[in-house]
Short mmCIF file of N, CA, C and O in Angstrom, two decimals:
data_model
loop_
_atom_site.label_atom_id
_atom_site.label_comp_id
_atom_site.label_asym_id
_atom_site.label_seq_id
_atom_site.Cartn_x
_atom_site.Cartn_y
_atom_site.Cartn_z
N TYR S 871 123.49 344.39 99.90
CA TYR S 871 123.27 343.50 98.76
C TYR S 871 122.83 342.13 99.25
O TYR S 871 123.41 341.59 100.19
N ASP S 872 121.84 341.57 98.62
CA ASP S 872 121.33 340.25 98.96
C ASP S 872 122.07 339.18 98.15
O ASP S 872 121.80 338.99 96.97
N PHE S 873 123.00 338.49 98.81
CA PHE S 873 123.81 337.49 98.12
C PHE S 873 123.01 336.24 97.73
O PHE S 873 123.52 335.41 96.98
N SER S 874 121.80 336.10 98.21
CA SER S 874 121.00 334.95 97.83
C SER S 874 120.34 335.13 96.46
O SER S 874 119.93 334.17 95.82
N LYS S 875 120.22 336.37 96.00
CA LYS S 875 119.55 336.63 94.72
C LYS S 875 120.20 335.92 93.53
O LYS S 875 119.50 335.29 92.74
N PRO S 876 121.53 336.02 93.35
CA PRO S 876 122.12 335.31 92.21
C PRO S 876 121.88 333.81 92.28
O PRO S 876 121.61 333.17 91.26
N LYS S 877 121.96 333.24 93.49
CA LYS S 877 121.75 331.80 93.63
C LYS S 877 120.32 331.42 93.24
O LYS S 877 120.10 330.45 92.51
N ILE S 878 119.35 332.19 93.69
CA ILE S 878 117.95 331.93 93.34
C ILE S 878 117.74 332.02 91.83
O ILE S 878 117.09 331.18 91.22
N TYR S 879 118.32 333.04 91.24
CA TYR S 879 118.21 333.24 89.79
C TYR S 879 118.84 332.06 89.04
O TYR S 879 118.24 331.51 88.11
N LEU S 880 120.04 331.66 89.44
CA LEU S 880 120.71 330.54 88.78
C LEU S 880 119.97 329.22 89.00
O LEU S 880 119.91 328.38 88.09
N GLU S 881 119.39 329.03 90.18
CA GLU S 881 118.62 327.82 90.44
C GLU S 881 117.40 327.73 89.52
O GLU S 881 117.07 326.65 89.03
N ARG S 882 116.77 328.85 89.28
CA ARG S 882 115.62 328.88 88.35
C ARG S 882 116.05 328.49 86.94
O ARG S 882 115.38 327.70 86.27
N ILE S 883 117.15 329.07 86.49
CA ILE S 883 117.65 328.77 85.13
C ILE S 883 118.02 327.29 85.04
O ILE S 883 117.66 326.61 84.07
N ALA S 884 118.76 326.79 86.04
CA ALA S 884 119.18 325.39 86.02
C ALA S 884 117.98 324.45 86.00
O ALA S 884 117.95 323.48 85.24
N SER S 885 116.99 324.76 86.81
CA SER S 885 115.80 323.93 86.87
C SER S 885 115.04 323.95 85.54
O SER S 885 114.62 322.91 85.03
N LYS S 886 114.89 325.12 84.98
CA LYS S 886 114.16 325.28 83.72
C LYS S 886 114.81 324.50 82.58
O LYS S 886 114.13 323.95 81.72
N HIS S 887 116.15 324.45 82.60
CA HIS S 887 116.88 323.80 81.50
C HIS S 887 117.45 322.44 81.88
O HIS S 887 118.29 321.89 81.16
N ASN S 888 117.01 321.92 83.03
CA ASN S 888 117.45 320.61 83.50
C ASN S 888 118.98 320.51 83.59
O ASN S 888 119.59 319.58 83.08
N LEU S 889 119.58 321.50 84.23
CA LEU S 889 121.03 321.57 84.40
C LEU S 889 121.41 321.32 85.85
O LEU S 889 120.64 321.60 86.76
N TYR S 890 122.61 320.80 86.05
CA TYR S 890 123.14 320.66 87.40
C TYR S 890 123.68 322.01 87.85
O TYR S 890 124.25 322.75 87.06
N LEU S 891 123.54 322.28 89.14
CA LEU S 891 124.07 323.51 89.70
C LEU S 891 124.76 323.17 91.02
O LEU S 891 124.16 322.56 91.90
N VAL S 892 126.02 323.53 91.12
CA VAL S 892 126.79 323.27 92.34
C VAL S 892 127.01 324.61 93.04
O VAL S 892 127.62 325.51 92.48
N ASP S 893 126.50 324.73 94.25
CA ASP S 893 126.68 325.94 95.03
C ASP S 893 128.01 325.83 95.78
O ASP S 893 128.13 325.09 96.76
N LEU S 894 129.01 326.54 95.32
CA LEU S 894 130.35 326.49 95.91
C LEU S 894 130.46 327.30 97.19
O LEU S 894 131.35 327.06 98.01
N ARG S 895 129.58 328.26 97.35
CA ARG S 895 129.73 329.26 98.41
C ARG S 895 129.84 328.67 99.82
O ARG S 895 130.75 329.05 100.57
N PRO S 896 128.95 327.75 100.25
CA PRO S 896 129.05 327.25 101.62
C PRO S 896 130.41 326.61 101.93
O PRO S 896 131.01 326.87 102.97
N GLU S 897 130.89 325.78 101.01
CA GLU S 897 132.17 325.11 101.24
C GLU S 897 133.34 326.09 101.17
O GLU S 897 134.31 325.96 101.92
N LEU S 898 133.27 327.06 100.28
CA LEU S 898 134.34 328.05 100.19
C LEU S 898 134.38 328.93 101.44
O LEU S 898 135.46 329.30 101.90
N LEU S 899 133.22 329.26 101.98
CA LEU S 899 133.18 330.04 103.21
C LEU S 899 133.84 329.28 104.36
O LEU S 899 134.56 329.85 105.17
N LYS S 900 133.58 327.96 104.42
CA LYS S 900 134.22 327.14 105.45
C LYS S 900 135.73 327.08 105.24
O LYS S 900 136.49 327.19 106.18
N ALA S 901 136.14 326.90 103.98
CA ALA S 901 137.57 326.74 103.67
C ALA S 901 138.36 328.00 103.99
O ALA S 901 139.51 327.91 104.43
N GLN S 902 137.78 329.16 103.80
CA GLN S 902 138.55 330.38 104.00
C GLN S 902 138.77 330.71 105.48
O GLN S 902 139.51 331.62 105.80
N THR S 903 138.14 329.97 106.37
CA THR S 903 138.38 330.21 107.79
C THR S 903 139.75 329.69 108.22
O THR S 903 140.29 330.15 109.22
N THR S 904 140.30 328.73 107.47
CA THR S 904 141.62 328.20 107.81
C THR S 904 142.73 328.80 106.96
O THR S 904 143.80 329.09 107.47
N ASP S 905 142.48 328.99 105.68
CA ASP S 905 143.46 329.58 104.76
C ASP S 905 142.73 330.48 103.78
O ASP S 905 141.64 330.12 103.32
N PRO S 906 143.32 331.61 103.41
CA PRO S 906 142.67 332.47 102.43
C PRO S 906 142.45 331.75 101.10
O PRO S 906 143.27 330.95 100.68
N ILE S 907 141.33 332.04 100.46
CA ILE S 907 141.05 331.44 99.16
C ILE S 907 141.16 332.47 98.04
O ILE S 907 141.06 332.13 96.87
N ASN S 908 141.35 333.73 98.42
CA ASN S 908 141.46 334.82 97.44
C ASN S 908 142.81 335.51 97.57
O ASN S 908 143.44 335.47 98.62
N TRP S 909 143.20 336.17 96.49
CA TRP S 909 144.39 337.01 96.55
C TRP S 909 144.10 338.20 97.46
O TRP S 909 142.97 338.68 97.51
N PRO S 910 145.10 338.70 98.17
CA PRO S 910 144.85 339.81 99.10
C PRO S 910 144.43 341.10 98.40
O PRO S 910 143.80 341.96 99.01
N THR S 911 144.74 341.23 97.12
CA THR S 911 144.47 342.49 96.41
C THR S 911 143.16 342.50 95.65
O THR S 911 142.74 343.54 95.16
N ASP S 912 142.50 341.33 95.49
CA ASP S 912 141.23 341.28 94.77
C ASP S 912 140.45 340.03 95.18
O ASP S 912 140.84 339.31 96.07
N VAL S 913 139.34 339.77 94.50
CA VAL S 913 138.48 338.65 94.88
C VAL S 913 138.72 337.38 94.06
O VAL S 913 138.00 336.40 94.24
N HIS S 914 139.73 337.38 93.19
CA HIS S 914 140.01 336.18 92.40
C HIS S 914 140.61 335.09 93.30
O HIS S 914 141.33 335.39 94.24
N TRP S 915 140.27 333.84 92.98
CA TRP S 915 140.79 332.73 93.77
C TRP S 915 142.30 332.63 93.63
O TRP S 915 142.85 332.79 92.54
N ASN S 916 142.95 332.30 94.72
CA ASN S 916 144.37 331.99 94.69
C ASN S 916 144.52 330.48 94.51
O ASN S 916 143.53 329.78 94.22
N GLU S 917 145.73 329.96 94.68
CA GLU S 917 145.96 328.53 94.48
C GLU S 917 145.08 327.69 95.41
O GLU S 917 144.48 326.69 94.99
N ASN S 918 144.96 328.10 96.66
CA ASN S 918 144.12 327.37 97.61
C ASN S 918 142.65 327.41 97.17
O ASN S 918 141.95 326.41 97.26
N GLY S 919 142.19 328.56 96.71
CA GLY S 919 140.82 328.67 96.24
C GLY S 919 140.52 327.72 95.10
O GLY S 919 139.49 327.04 95.08
N HIS S 920 141.45 327.66 94.14
CA HIS S 920 141.26 326.74 93.00
C HIS S 920 141.26 325.29 93.46
O HIS S 920 140.47 324.48 92.97
N GLN S 921 142.12 324.96 94.41
CA GLN S 921 142.17 323.59 94.93
C GLN S 921 140.87 323.25 95.65
O GLN S 921 140.34 322.14 95.50
N GLN S 922 140.35 324.19 96.42
CA GLN S 922 139.09 323.96 97.13
C GLN S 922 137.95 323.72 96.15
O GLN S 922 137.14 322.81 96.34
N VAL S 923 137.88 324.51 95.09
CA VAL S 923 136.83 324.34 94.08
C VAL S 923 136.98 322.98 93.40
O VAL S 923 135.99 322.27 93.20
N ALA S 924 138.19 322.59 93.08
CA ALA S 924 138.42 321.28 92.46
C ALA S 924 137.93 320.17 93.40
O ALA S 924 137.27 319.22 92.95
N ASN S 925 138.23 320.29 94.68
CA ASN S 925 137.79 319.28 95.65
C ASN S 925 136.27 319.23 95.76
O ASN S 925 135.68 318.15 95.81
N ILE S 926 135.64 320.39 95.80
CA ILE S 926 134.18 320.46 95.91
C ILE S 926 133.53 319.81 94.68
O ILE S 926 132.60 319.00 94.80
N LEU S 927 134.02 320.16 93.50
CA LEU S 927 133.44 319.61 92.27
C LEU S 927 133.69 318.11 92.15
O LEU S 927 132.80 317.36 91.74
N PHE S 928 134.89 317.66 92.52
CA PHE S 928 135.20 316.23 92.46
C PHE S 928 134.26 315.45 93.39
O PHE S 928 133.69 314.44 92.99
N THR S 929 134.08 315.94 94.59
CA THR S 929 133.18 315.29 95.56
C THR S 929 131.76 315.25 95.02
O THR S 929 131.07 314.22 95.10
N TYR S 930 131.30 316.36 94.45
CA TYR S 930 129.95 316.42 93.88
C TYR S 930 129.79 315.40 92.76
O TYR S 930 128.80 314.66 92.70
N LEU S 931 130.77 315.35 91.87
CA LEU S 931 130.70 314.42 90.74
C LEU S 931 130.71 312.97 91.21
O LEU S 931 130.00 312.12 90.66
N GLU S 932 131.49 312.69 92.23
CA GLU S 932 131.52 311.33 92.78
C GLU S 932 130.19 310.96 93.43
O GLU S 932 129.64 309.88 93.18
N LYS S 933 129.66 311.86 94.25
CA LYS S 933 128.41 311.58 94.97
C LYS S 933 127.21 311.42 94.04
O LYS S 933 126.30 310.64 94.33
N THR S 934 127.21 312.15 92.94
CA THR S 934 126.07 312.10 92.01
C THR S 934 126.23 311.01 90.95
O THR S 934 125.32 310.81 90.15
N GLY S 935 127.38 310.37 90.91
CA GLY S 935 127.61 309.33 89.91
C GLY S 935 127.92 309.89 88.53
O GLY S 935 127.87 309.17 87.54
N LEU S 936 128.23 311.18 88.46
CA LEU S 936 128.53 311.80 87.17
C LEU S 936 129.99 311.65 86.77
O LEU S 936 130.35 311.93 85.64
N LEU S 937 130.82 311.19 87.70
CA LEU S 937 132.25 311.05 87.42
C LEU S 937 132.46 309.73 86.68
O LEU S 937 132.18 308.66 87.20
N LEU S 938 132.97 309.84 85.49
CA LEU S 938 133.25 308.64 84.70
C LEU S 938 134.66 308.17 84.99
O LEU S 938 135.60 308.96 84.99
N ARG S 939 134.80 306.92 85.23
CA ARG S 939 136.13 306.36 85.52
C ARG S 939 136.48 305.32 84.49
O ARG S 939 135.74 304.65 83.97
#
């Protein structure tokens, strides 16, 4: 399976509709090398996974100036 296909498809949709798209995959792949981000029995995020996503999104919002304070 080509894991780049969904990303390419979503990038096209986001571009067409002028939407922001945050690719979580690179950062999540890095994060899971130190601690698991999924439950051992399935692919759903565990507590660490949810925290990693929150951190990634917060950083993105800060860097792009989209975070309102």
